[in-house]
Short mmCIF file of C-alpha atoms and ligand atoms in Angstrom, two decimals:
data_model
loop_
_atom_site.label_atom_id
_atom_site.label_comp_id
_atom_site.label_asym_id
_atom_site.label_seq_id
_atom_site.Cartn_x
_atom_site.Cartn_y
_atom_site.Cartn_z
CA MET A 1 37.52 206.54 191.22
CA LYS A 2 33.93 206.22 190.34
CA MET A 3 34.74 206.38 186.60
CA LYS A 4 37.43 203.73 186.95
CA LYS A 5 34.99 201.37 188.58
CA PHE A 6 32.56 202.00 185.77
CA PHE A 7 35.09 201.10 183.07
CA LEU A 8 36.14 198.03 184.97
CA ALA A 9 32.54 196.87 185.16
CA ALA A 10 32.03 197.63 181.45
CA GLY A 11 35.23 195.75 180.56
CA ILE A 12 34.12 192.69 182.45
CA SER A 13 30.72 192.70 180.85
CA ALA A 14 32.26 193.07 177.36
CA ALA A 15 34.46 190.04 178.04
CA ALA A 16 31.50 188.08 179.29
CA THR A 17 29.59 188.92 176.11
CA VAL A 18 32.44 187.59 173.98
CA GLY A 19 32.37 184.43 176.10
CA VAL A 20 28.68 183.94 175.50
CA MET A 21 29.13 184.54 171.77
CA ALA A 22 31.76 181.83 171.58
CA GLN A 23 29.34 179.43 173.23
CA LYS A 24 26.58 179.76 170.67
CA ALA A 25 25.36 176.35 169.57
CA PRO A 26 26.75 175.10 166.25
CA GLU A 27 24.51 175.58 163.23
CA PRO A 28 22.98 172.42 161.74
CA CYS A 29 24.76 171.28 158.61
CA GLY A 30 23.36 169.43 155.61
CA LEU A 31 20.11 167.52 155.95
CA VAL A 32 18.56 167.05 159.39
CA PRO A 33 15.88 164.71 160.79
CA SER A 34 12.20 165.71 161.05
CA GLU A 35 10.28 165.54 164.33
CA ARG A 36 8.88 162.17 163.22
CA GLN A 37 12.35 160.81 162.53
CA LEU A 38 13.69 162.05 165.87
CA GLU A 39 10.85 160.32 167.70
CA TRP A 40 11.52 157.14 165.71
CA TYR A 41 15.28 157.19 166.46
CA ASP A 42 14.51 157.50 170.16
CA ARG A 43 12.62 154.21 170.16
CA GLU A 44 15.80 152.30 169.24
CA MET A 45 13.84 149.04 169.18
CA ILE A 46 10.41 148.14 167.82
CA ALA A 47 8.70 144.73 167.97
CA PHE A 48 7.20 143.22 164.82
CA PHE A 49 4.24 140.86 165.24
CA HIS A 50 3.67 138.63 162.21
CA PHE A 51 0.37 136.97 162.98
CA GLY A 52 -2.45 135.72 160.75
CA LEU A 53 -3.65 132.74 158.75
CA ASN A 54 -0.06 131.68 158.03
CA THR A 55 0.33 131.02 161.76
CA PHE A 56 -2.23 128.23 161.42
CA GLU A 57 -0.79 126.60 158.32
CA GLU A 58 2.14 124.22 158.03
CA PHE A 59 5.25 126.18 157.14
CA VAL A 60 3.56 128.92 155.20
CA ASN A 61 4.98 132.43 155.40
CA GLU A 62 3.34 133.97 152.36
CA GLY A 63 -0.09 132.38 151.95
CA ASP A 64 -1.65 132.30 148.49
CA GLY A 65 -4.87 133.90 149.69
CA LYS A 66 -6.86 130.70 149.33
CA ALA A 67 -6.71 129.33 152.87
CA PRO A 68 -10.16 129.50 154.51
CA ALA A 69 -10.70 132.35 156.98
CA ALA A 70 -12.15 129.82 159.43
CA LEU A 71 -8.61 128.53 160.00
CA PHE A 72 -7.81 131.55 162.12
CA ASN A 73 -8.39 130.34 165.65
CA PRO A 74 -5.94 131.35 168.38
CA THR A 75 -6.88 129.46 171.52
CA ALA A 76 -5.67 131.95 174.12
CA LEU A 77 -4.96 135.25 172.38
CA ASP A 78 -3.83 137.86 174.89
CA CYS A 79 -2.16 140.98 173.54
CA THR A 80 -1.37 142.15 177.06
CA GLN A 81 1.03 139.19 177.27
CA TRP A 82 2.84 140.60 174.19
CA MET A 83 3.07 143.95 175.96
CA GLN A 84 4.52 142.35 179.09
CA VAL A 85 7.22 140.83 176.90
CA LEU A 86 7.96 144.26 175.42
CA LYS A 87 8.09 145.85 178.85
CA SER A 88 10.59 143.32 180.14
CA ALA A 89 12.66 143.85 176.98
CA GLY A 90 12.54 147.64 177.12
CA ILE A 91 10.90 147.82 173.68
CA PRO A 92 8.63 150.89 173.46
CA ALA A 93 6.72 150.20 170.21
CA GLY A 94 5.14 147.36 168.24
CA ILE A 95 3.87 146.82 164.70
CA LEU A 96 1.12 144.29 163.92
CA THR A 97 0.55 142.70 160.50
CA ALA A 98 -3.11 143.75 160.22
CA LYS A 99 -3.03 142.24 156.72
CA HIS A 100 -0.14 140.24 155.28
CA ALA A 101 0.36 139.19 151.65
CA ASP A 102 -2.38 136.52 151.81
CA GLY A 103 -4.91 139.34 152.24
CA PHE A 104 -6.52 138.03 155.44
CA CYS A 105 -7.49 140.92 157.72
CA LEU A 106 -7.13 140.78 161.49
CA TRP A 107 -9.89 143.35 161.95
CA PRO A 108 -13.54 143.19 160.81
CA SER A 109 -13.15 145.26 157.65
CA ARG A 110 -16.32 146.51 155.97
CA TYR A 111 -14.67 145.92 152.59
CA THR A 112 -13.94 142.19 152.62
CA ASP A 113 -15.19 138.89 154.00
CA TYR A 114 -11.65 137.55 154.07
CA CYS A 115 -11.13 138.62 157.66
CA VAL A 116 -11.83 137.81 161.32
CA LYS A 117 -15.58 138.11 160.64
CA ASN A 118 -15.33 134.61 159.16
CA ALA A 119 -12.82 133.18 161.59
CA THR A 120 -13.63 130.40 164.02
CA TRP A 121 -12.08 132.61 166.69
CA LYS A 122 -14.74 134.25 168.86
CA ASN A 123 -17.41 133.11 166.38
CA GLY A 124 -16.36 135.86 164.02
CA GLN A 125 -16.90 138.57 166.63
CA GLY A 126 -13.24 139.27 167.38
CA ASP A 127 -10.93 142.12 166.37
CA VAL A 128 -7.21 141.53 166.84
CA VAL A 129 -6.27 145.09 165.84
CA ARG A 130 -8.59 146.44 168.56
CA GLU A 131 -7.13 144.11 171.19
CA PHE A 132 -3.64 145.06 170.06
CA VAL A 133 -4.11 148.85 170.20
CA ASP A 134 -5.97 148.60 173.52
CA ALA A 135 -3.13 146.57 175.03
CA CYS A 136 -0.59 149.06 173.62
CA GLU A 137 -2.53 151.92 175.20
CA GLU A 138 -2.73 150.12 178.55
CA TYR A 139 1.01 149.47 178.62
CA GLY A 140 2.19 152.75 177.12
CA ILE A 141 3.50 151.05 173.96
CA LYS A 142 3.37 152.87 170.60
CA ALA A 143 1.12 150.99 168.16
CA GLY A 144 2.07 150.55 164.52
CA ILE A 145 0.23 148.88 161.64
CA TYR A 146 1.47 146.79 158.74
CA LEU A 147 -1.15 146.84 156.00
CA GLY A 148 0.45 144.72 153.29
CA PRO A 149 0.26 146.52 149.95
CA HIS A 150 0.60 143.21 148.11
CA ASP A 151 -2.65 141.21 148.46
CA ARG A 152 -2.94 137.75 146.93
CA HIS A 153 -6.56 137.27 147.95
CA GLU A 154 -7.68 140.41 146.11
CA HIS A 155 -5.81 139.17 143.05
CA LEU A 156 -8.23 136.23 142.99
CA HIS A 157 -11.13 138.64 142.53
CA PRO A 158 -12.56 138.31 138.99
CA ASP A 159 -12.55 142.10 138.54
CA TYR A 160 -9.08 142.70 139.92
CA SER A 161 -7.32 145.76 138.56
CA THR A 162 -4.79 148.02 140.22
CA GLU A 163 -7.30 150.89 139.97
CA ARG A 164 -9.93 148.86 141.81
CA TYR A 165 -7.33 147.77 144.34
CA LYS A 166 -6.19 151.36 144.86
CA HIS A 167 -9.62 152.22 146.29
CA TYR A 168 -9.97 148.96 148.23
CA TYR A 169 -6.63 149.55 149.93
CA ALA A 170 -7.45 153.23 150.54
CA ALA A 171 -10.72 152.26 152.24
CA GLN A 172 -8.93 149.77 154.50
CA LEU A 173 -6.18 152.22 155.29
CA THR A 174 -8.83 154.75 156.25
CA GLU A 175 -10.46 152.24 158.61
CA LEU A 176 -7.18 151.51 160.32
CA MET A 177 -5.96 155.09 160.48
CA SER A 178 -9.22 156.49 161.83
CA GLN A 179 -10.78 153.88 164.12
CA TYR A 180 -7.89 152.70 166.27
CA GLY A 181 -6.46 155.79 167.94
CA LYS A 182 -2.92 157.00 167.41
CA ILE A 183 -0.85 154.95 164.96
CA TRP A 184 2.89 155.58 165.20
CA GLU A 185 4.14 153.73 162.15
CA THR A 186 2.85 152.20 158.97
CA TRP A 187 4.80 149.64 156.99
CA TRP A 188 4.76 149.52 153.23
CA ASP A 189 6.46 146.24 152.44
CA GLY A 190 7.97 146.15 148.96
CA ALA A 191 7.75 142.36 148.77
CA GLY A 192 5.53 141.35 145.83
CA ALA A 193 4.32 144.92 145.41
CA ASP A 194 6.14 145.99 142.23
CA GLU A 195 2.95 146.58 140.24
CA LEU A 196 1.82 149.14 142.82
CA THR A 197 3.27 152.27 141.31
CA THR A 198 4.20 155.54 142.97
CA PRO A 199 0.91 157.25 141.92
CA LEU A 200 -0.99 154.67 144.01
CA TYR A 201 1.19 155.39 147.00
CA THR A 202 0.66 159.11 146.39
CA HIS A 203 -3.05 158.53 146.99
CA TRP A 204 -2.47 156.36 150.06
CA HIS A 205 0.14 158.70 151.44
CA GLU A 206 -2.37 161.55 151.55
CA ILE A 207 -4.66 159.38 153.69
CA VAL A 208 -1.91 158.58 156.20
CA ARG A 209 -0.80 162.21 156.46
CA ARG A 210 -4.34 163.55 156.79
CA LEU A 211 -5.42 161.08 159.48
CA GLN A 212 -2.13 160.46 161.29
CA PRO A 213 0.26 163.38 160.86
CA ASP A 214 2.88 161.92 163.23
CA CYS A 215 2.82 158.42 161.76
CA VAL A 216 6.26 157.26 160.58
CA ILE A 217 6.12 155.70 157.11
CA PHE A 218 8.40 152.79 156.29
CA GLY A 219 8.78 152.83 152.53
CA THR A 220 10.73 150.95 149.90
CA LYS A 221 10.73 150.65 146.10
CA ASN A 222 7.68 152.52 144.73
CA SER A 223 6.68 154.00 148.09
CA TYR A 224 10.20 155.31 148.61
CA PRO A 225 9.36 158.97 147.85
CA PHE A 226 7.11 159.01 150.94
CA ALA A 227 9.39 157.17 153.28
CA ASP A 228 10.38 158.61 156.65
CA VAL A 229 12.53 155.51 157.08
CA ARG A 230 13.98 153.16 154.50
CA TRP A 231 14.53 149.43 154.25
CA MET A 232 18.12 148.59 155.13
CA GLY A 233 18.68 146.07 152.31
CA ASN A 234 18.67 142.65 154.01
CA GLU A 235 16.71 140.65 156.57
CA ARG A 236 19.74 139.47 158.57
CA GLY A 237 19.93 142.45 160.90
CA GLU A 238 23.14 143.79 159.34
CA ALA A 239 22.98 147.51 158.65
CA GLY A 240 26.02 148.78 156.76
CA ASP A 241 29.25 150.29 158.01
CA PRO A 242 28.84 153.19 157.40
CA CYS A 243 25.08 153.55 157.60
CA TRP A 244 24.32 157.19 156.80
CA ALA A 245 20.81 158.50 157.44
CA THR A 246 21.19 160.35 154.17
CA THR A 247 20.68 158.54 150.89
CA ASP A 248 19.49 159.11 147.32
CA SER A 249 15.86 160.12 146.94
CA VAL A 250 15.38 158.11 143.76
CA ALA A 251 16.06 154.42 143.61
CA ILE A 252 19.21 153.87 141.55
CA ARG A 253 18.70 151.66 138.47
CA ASP A 254 21.73 149.47 139.03
CA GLU A 255 20.76 146.70 141.51
CA ALA A 256 24.06 146.56 143.36
CA ALA A 257 24.24 150.33 143.78
CA TYR A 258 20.63 150.35 144.99
CA TYR A 259 21.32 147.75 147.68
CA GLN A 260 24.48 149.53 148.74
CA ALA A 261 22.58 152.81 149.07
CA LEU A 262 19.96 151.07 151.23
CA ASN A 263 22.54 149.36 153.41
CA GLU A 264 25.12 152.12 153.78
CA GLY A 265 23.24 155.27 152.89
CA VAL A 266 24.92 157.97 150.82
CA TRP A 267 27.10 160.55 152.57
CA ASP A 268 26.15 163.36 150.22
CA GLY A 269 22.72 161.97 149.32
CA ASP A 270 19.83 164.37 148.74
CA ALA A 271 17.31 162.85 151.20
CA TYR A 272 17.30 162.17 154.93
CA VAL A 273 15.76 158.67 155.20
CA PRO A 274 17.41 156.62 157.97
CA ALA A 275 17.50 152.81 157.81
CA GLU A 276 15.16 150.51 159.73
CA THR A 277 16.48 147.00 160.38
CA ASP A 278 13.77 144.32 160.15
CA VAL A 279 14.78 140.85 161.26
CA SER A 280 13.00 137.89 162.83
CA ILE A 281 14.00 136.26 166.12
CA ARG A 282 13.26 132.98 164.30
CA PRO A 283 14.20 131.77 160.82
CA SER A 284 10.65 132.54 159.57
CA TRP A 285 8.47 135.63 159.88
CA PHE A 286 5.49 133.60 161.11
CA TYR A 287 5.44 131.19 164.05
CA HIS A 288 6.13 127.51 163.37
CA ALA A 289 6.55 125.13 166.30
CA GLU A 290 9.41 123.38 164.44
CA GLU A 291 11.46 126.54 164.92
CA ASP A 292 11.16 126.64 168.71
CA VAL A 293 14.69 125.25 168.87
CA ARG A 294 15.99 127.81 166.37
CA VAL A 295 15.14 131.00 168.24
CA LYS A 296 18.12 133.36 168.00
CA SER A 297 20.33 133.19 171.06
CA VAL A 298 20.98 136.14 173.37
CA LYS A 299 24.45 136.43 171.85
CA GLU A 300 22.99 136.53 168.32
CA LEU A 301 20.51 139.21 169.41
CA TRP A 302 23.40 141.21 170.85
CA ASP A 303 25.25 140.90 167.52
CA ILE A 304 22.13 142.18 165.77
CA TYR A 305 21.73 145.02 168.26
CA CYS A 306 25.30 146.10 167.52
CA THR A 307 24.81 146.04 163.73
CA SER A 308 21.44 147.83 163.88
CA VAL A 309 21.01 150.19 166.84
CA GLY A 310 24.80 150.36 167.00
CA HIS A 311 24.93 151.20 163.26
CA ASN A 312 22.78 154.33 163.34
CA SER A 313 19.62 152.32 162.66
CA VAL A 314 16.49 151.25 164.56
CA LEU A 315 15.88 147.55 165.18
CA LEU A 316 12.49 146.13 164.16
CA LEU A 317 12.60 142.71 165.80
CA ASN A 318 9.96 140.16 164.85
CA LEU A 319 8.42 138.18 167.74
CA PRO A 320 5.73 136.08 166.05
CA PRO A 321 2.85 134.96 168.32
CA ASP A 322 2.11 131.23 168.30
CA ARG A 323 -1.14 129.35 167.65
CA ARG A 324 -2.37 130.21 171.10
CA GLY A 325 -1.86 133.89 170.26
CA LEU A 326 0.99 134.24 172.76
CA ILE A 327 4.72 134.93 172.48
CA HIS A 328 6.62 131.69 173.03
CA PRO A 329 8.60 131.58 176.33
CA THR A 330 11.96 131.06 174.55
CA ASP A 331 11.48 134.25 172.53
CA SER A 332 10.39 136.27 175.56
CA LEU A 333 13.27 134.96 177.66
CA HIS A 334 15.85 135.85 175.02
CA VAL A 335 14.63 139.43 174.55
CA ALA A 336 14.45 139.94 178.32
CA LEU A 337 18.05 138.72 178.63
CA LEU A 338 19.08 141.03 175.80
CA ALA A 339 17.63 143.93 177.80
CA GLN A 340 19.44 142.77 180.94
CA GLY A 341 22.72 142.46 179.06
CA LEU A 342 22.28 145.94 177.58
CA LYS A 343 21.70 147.36 181.04
CA GLU A 344 24.75 145.57 182.42
CA THR A 345 26.93 146.67 179.51
CA PHE A 346 25.93 150.28 179.06
CA GLY A 347 24.87 151.00 182.64
CA HIS A 348 28.43 151.97 183.49
CA ASN A 349 30.56 154.14 181.23
CA LEU A 350 34.13 153.48 182.40
CA LEU A 351 35.07 156.99 181.26
CA ALA A 352 32.61 158.62 183.68
CA GLY A 353 34.53 160.81 186.09
CA SER A 354 37.66 160.87 183.94
CA ARG A 355 39.55 164.09 183.13
CA VAL A 356 38.66 165.11 179.57
CA THR A 357 40.68 167.42 177.32
CA ALA A 358 40.16 168.23 173.65
CA THR A 359 42.28 169.94 171.03
CA ASN A 360 39.14 171.50 169.59
CA GLU A 361 36.70 172.74 172.20
CA ARG A 362 33.92 175.24 171.79
CA GLY A 363 33.95 175.74 175.54
CA GLY A 364 31.26 176.73 178.03
CA LYS A 365 28.31 174.43 177.92
CA PHE A 366 29.85 172.54 174.98
CA ALA A 367 32.96 171.40 176.86
CA ALA A 368 34.37 167.92 176.17
CA LYS A 369 33.56 166.78 179.72
CA TYR A 370 29.89 166.65 178.72
CA LEU A 371 30.66 163.56 176.63
CA VAL A 372 30.78 161.50 179.81
CA ASP A 373 28.18 163.19 182.04
CA ASN A 374 25.44 160.65 181.17
CA ASP A 375 23.04 163.50 180.44
CA LYS A 376 21.14 163.47 177.13
CA SER A 377 20.49 167.23 177.30
CA THR A 378 24.16 168.25 177.11
CA TYR A 379 26.73 167.78 174.39
CA TYR A 380 30.27 168.46 173.32
CA ALA A 381 31.02 170.59 170.27
CA GLY A 382 34.12 171.89 168.54
CA ARG A 383 34.75 175.37 167.18
CA ASP A 384 33.19 176.46 163.91
CA GLY A 385 35.40 175.76 160.93
CA ASN A 386 37.47 173.10 162.72
CA VAL A 387 36.28 169.61 161.82
CA LYS A 388 38.98 167.69 163.72
CA SER A 389 39.52 167.05 167.39
CA ASP A 390 41.62 164.78 169.60
CA ILE A 391 39.76 164.09 172.80
CA VAL A 392 41.72 162.46 175.61
CA PHE A 393 40.10 160.76 178.59
CA ARG A 394 42.25 160.05 181.65
CA MET A 395 40.65 157.63 184.05
CA SER A 396 41.52 157.61 187.78
CA LYS A 397 42.91 154.11 187.28
CA ALA A 398 43.30 151.60 184.47
CA ALA A 399 40.14 149.79 183.38
CA THR A 400 39.36 146.82 181.12
CA PHE A 401 36.92 147.32 178.25
CA ASP A 402 35.87 145.57 175.04
CA CYS A 403 33.23 147.84 173.59
CA LEU A 404 32.74 151.52 172.82
CA MET A 405 29.83 153.72 171.92
CA ALA A 406 29.55 157.21 170.41
CA GLU A 407 26.43 159.32 169.85
CA GLU A 408 26.26 162.33 167.56
CA VAL A 409 23.82 165.23 167.95
CA ILE A 410 21.65 164.12 165.04
CA GLU A 411 19.52 167.28 165.08
CA LEU A 412 22.63 169.04 163.77
CA GLY A 413 23.08 166.69 160.81
CA HIS A 414 25.80 164.16 160.00
CA ARG A 415 29.00 166.09 160.76
CA THR A 416 31.83 163.69 161.47
CA SER A 417 32.88 161.40 158.61
CA ARG A 418 36.05 159.82 159.93
CA TRP A 419 37.13 158.84 163.43
CA SER A 420 39.34 156.40 165.33
CA VAL A 421 39.93 155.33 168.91
CA GLU A 422 43.23 154.58 170.66
CA TYR A 423 44.35 153.67 174.16
CA SER A 424 47.45 154.25 176.24
CA ASP A 425 49.01 153.48 179.62
CA ASP A 426 50.75 156.82 180.03
CA GLY A 427 49.04 159.27 177.68
CA ARG A 428 52.13 159.43 175.43
CA GLN A 429 52.42 156.08 173.62
CA TRP A 430 49.16 155.33 171.83
CA ASN A 431 47.90 152.00 170.49
CA PRO A 432 45.13 151.80 167.92
CA ILE A 433 41.98 149.74 168.44
CA THR A 434 41.99 148.10 165.02
CA GLU A 435 38.20 147.62 164.89
CA ALA A 436 37.78 151.32 165.74
CA THR A 437 40.21 152.72 163.18
CA GLY A 438 39.02 154.74 160.18
CA LYS A 439 35.37 154.59 161.16
CA GLN A 440 33.05 156.84 159.17
CA CYS A 441 29.51 157.20 160.47
CA ILE A 442 28.42 158.03 164.02
CA GLY A 443 24.83 159.29 163.79
CA HIS A 444 22.34 158.41 166.50
CA LYS A 445 24.51 155.64 167.95
CA TRP A 446 27.62 153.79 166.85
CA ILE A 447 28.96 150.74 168.70
CA VAL A 448 32.27 148.94 168.14
CA ARG A 449 33.37 145.72 169.86
CA PHE A 450 36.89 144.35 170.20
CA ALA A 451 39.06 142.01 172.29
CA PRO A 452 39.43 143.29 175.90
CA VAL A 453 41.93 146.10 176.43
CA THR A 454 43.26 147.39 179.76
CA ALA A 455 44.35 151.02 179.81
CA ARG A 456 44.12 154.25 181.76
CA TYR A 457 43.89 156.61 178.79
CA VAL A 458 41.52 156.60 175.84
CA ARG A 459 41.75 158.94 172.86
CA LEU A 460 38.89 159.63 170.48
CA ARG A 461 40.27 161.13 167.27
CA ILE A 462 37.78 163.01 165.13
CA GLU A 463 39.71 163.04 161.85
CA ASP A 464 37.34 164.52 159.29
CA GLY A 465 33.86 165.88 158.75
CA ARG A 466 31.85 168.58 157.08
CA ALA A 467 31.45 170.73 160.19
CA CYS A 468 32.81 170.94 163.73
CA PRO A 469 32.06 167.78 165.74
CA ALA A 470 28.96 167.68 167.96
CA LEU A 471 28.58 164.56 170.13
CA HIS A 472 26.23 163.72 172.96
CA SER A 473 28.33 160.98 174.41
CA PHE A 474 31.34 158.77 174.17
CA GLY A 475 32.09 155.78 176.36
CA VAL A 476 33.99 152.55 176.76
CA TYR A 477 32.35 149.53 178.37
CA ARG A 478 32.82 145.93 179.43
CA GLN A 479 30.33 143.62 177.71
CA SER A 480 27.93 141.79 179.99
CA GLU A 481 28.71 138.11 180.72
CA LEU A 482 25.47 137.35 178.87
CA PHE A 483 27.07 138.58 175.64
CA ARG A 484 30.45 136.86 175.86
C1 IPT B 1 11.93 142.59 150.57
C2 IPT B 1 11.41 143.67 149.67
O1 IPT B 1 11.97 143.55 148.39
C3 IPT B 1 11.79 145.01 150.25
O2 IPT B 1 11.26 146.05 149.48
C4 IPT B 1 11.31 145.11 151.70
O3 IPT B 1 9.91 145.20 151.72
C5 IPT B 1 11.79 143.90 152.46
O4 IPT B 1 11.38 142.73 151.85
C6 IPT B 1 11.28 143.90 153.90
O5 IPT B 1 11.99 142.96 154.63
S1 IPT B 1 11.52 141.05 149.95
C7 IPT B 1 12.38 139.96 151.02
C8 IPT B 1 12.10 138.57 150.54
C9 IPT B 1 13.86 140.21 151.07
#
């Protein structure tokens, strides 16, 4: 009797061990994001602040470096107002153009007179970068710095050479990376910067890494080898479909192929460099009062959100301060309404509480039901070696939806490469959602919109991939009235 009990206990524990084995997390496959890239993905949105001498000139966006420094004179600069705008828009980070292409510096640099030291503003005693980072700190916003590599003012210097400029830029980079606390991102614009070769960036890159190890580097063209995140190929806010985080490490010679690789990524590329989507809320990068009536509408911002954040990218949205040094009320209203619309849309996953079954389920803590538990720490995964899965959601009653969102476990690499979504009244006859048929990329977040559908069943079909699926979430939603 005693022996029998013993065996029984042993048998149970052996079975339990097998169960635990089967629930081991899937191995990562292919290239995976670094800690810096994971932190960056989590931001989802970043604000861009184009501010400088151009703000005070008539319709100039790329000054020639000859405008007098005295022109810089914001009448009511208040960076805490910028932060309030970010807070109401749910944007957790901001990047300031400390120096744009005209070469004018928003901080009192020891290495040039073409800076706030000679501005009318505060009798030359001001420091916009300081006010910016202090406001960021106060509001819990992550500060980033754009130090334009291309510098038209320095080009006017009689002794200009790229070697001389290499050291000038290095000295300024050192000031910014060492005197202003933690810097979360630096932006190496490729515009006008073709003569600045990769060896120069090698030198500058060492400075960033030494002084700010966690700083995300936006790189393009000759700074591409150092990029944590890449340019996405246009300034319209339209990341590709697909938009793989993986791409080719060397810029392809052929122009068209290069732009495609920026916009769509490369599925079997040899580098993990996700796309950042820079776009302005206005036609121009700098503020011009004439454009107050051309601020992108809430609906346009929602479109951009869908083709950036919803295309496995991060949105870098430009909100240029005006001549007072404040964000214009139309811009702040529109981003606040975007945030409200996002909350209204994604606040309620219509699949929450539905019964979930999958043809490919790893089981245990990786069950398919975790797709709809609204918990970032759990996820669904399939069995090793099985890249497909049909996942059926049965809601308690029919619901109307016009939008869907999927999120992959990006730490485990791009896995799924083909997927579709269907709906049904009875769970037997399925209708495709055309816009969500033959999709490729999921990544951090993928959003698809379509004409409203009413159904009780939804089926997510994972049709291909390089490893078993691993997804944090899947949901269907009704778009906020603000977006329709
Ligand atoms: C464009 C640059 O060519 C690219 O490298 C990147 O810096 C991008 O700007 C940032 O938006 S130039 C622009 C006029 C398309």
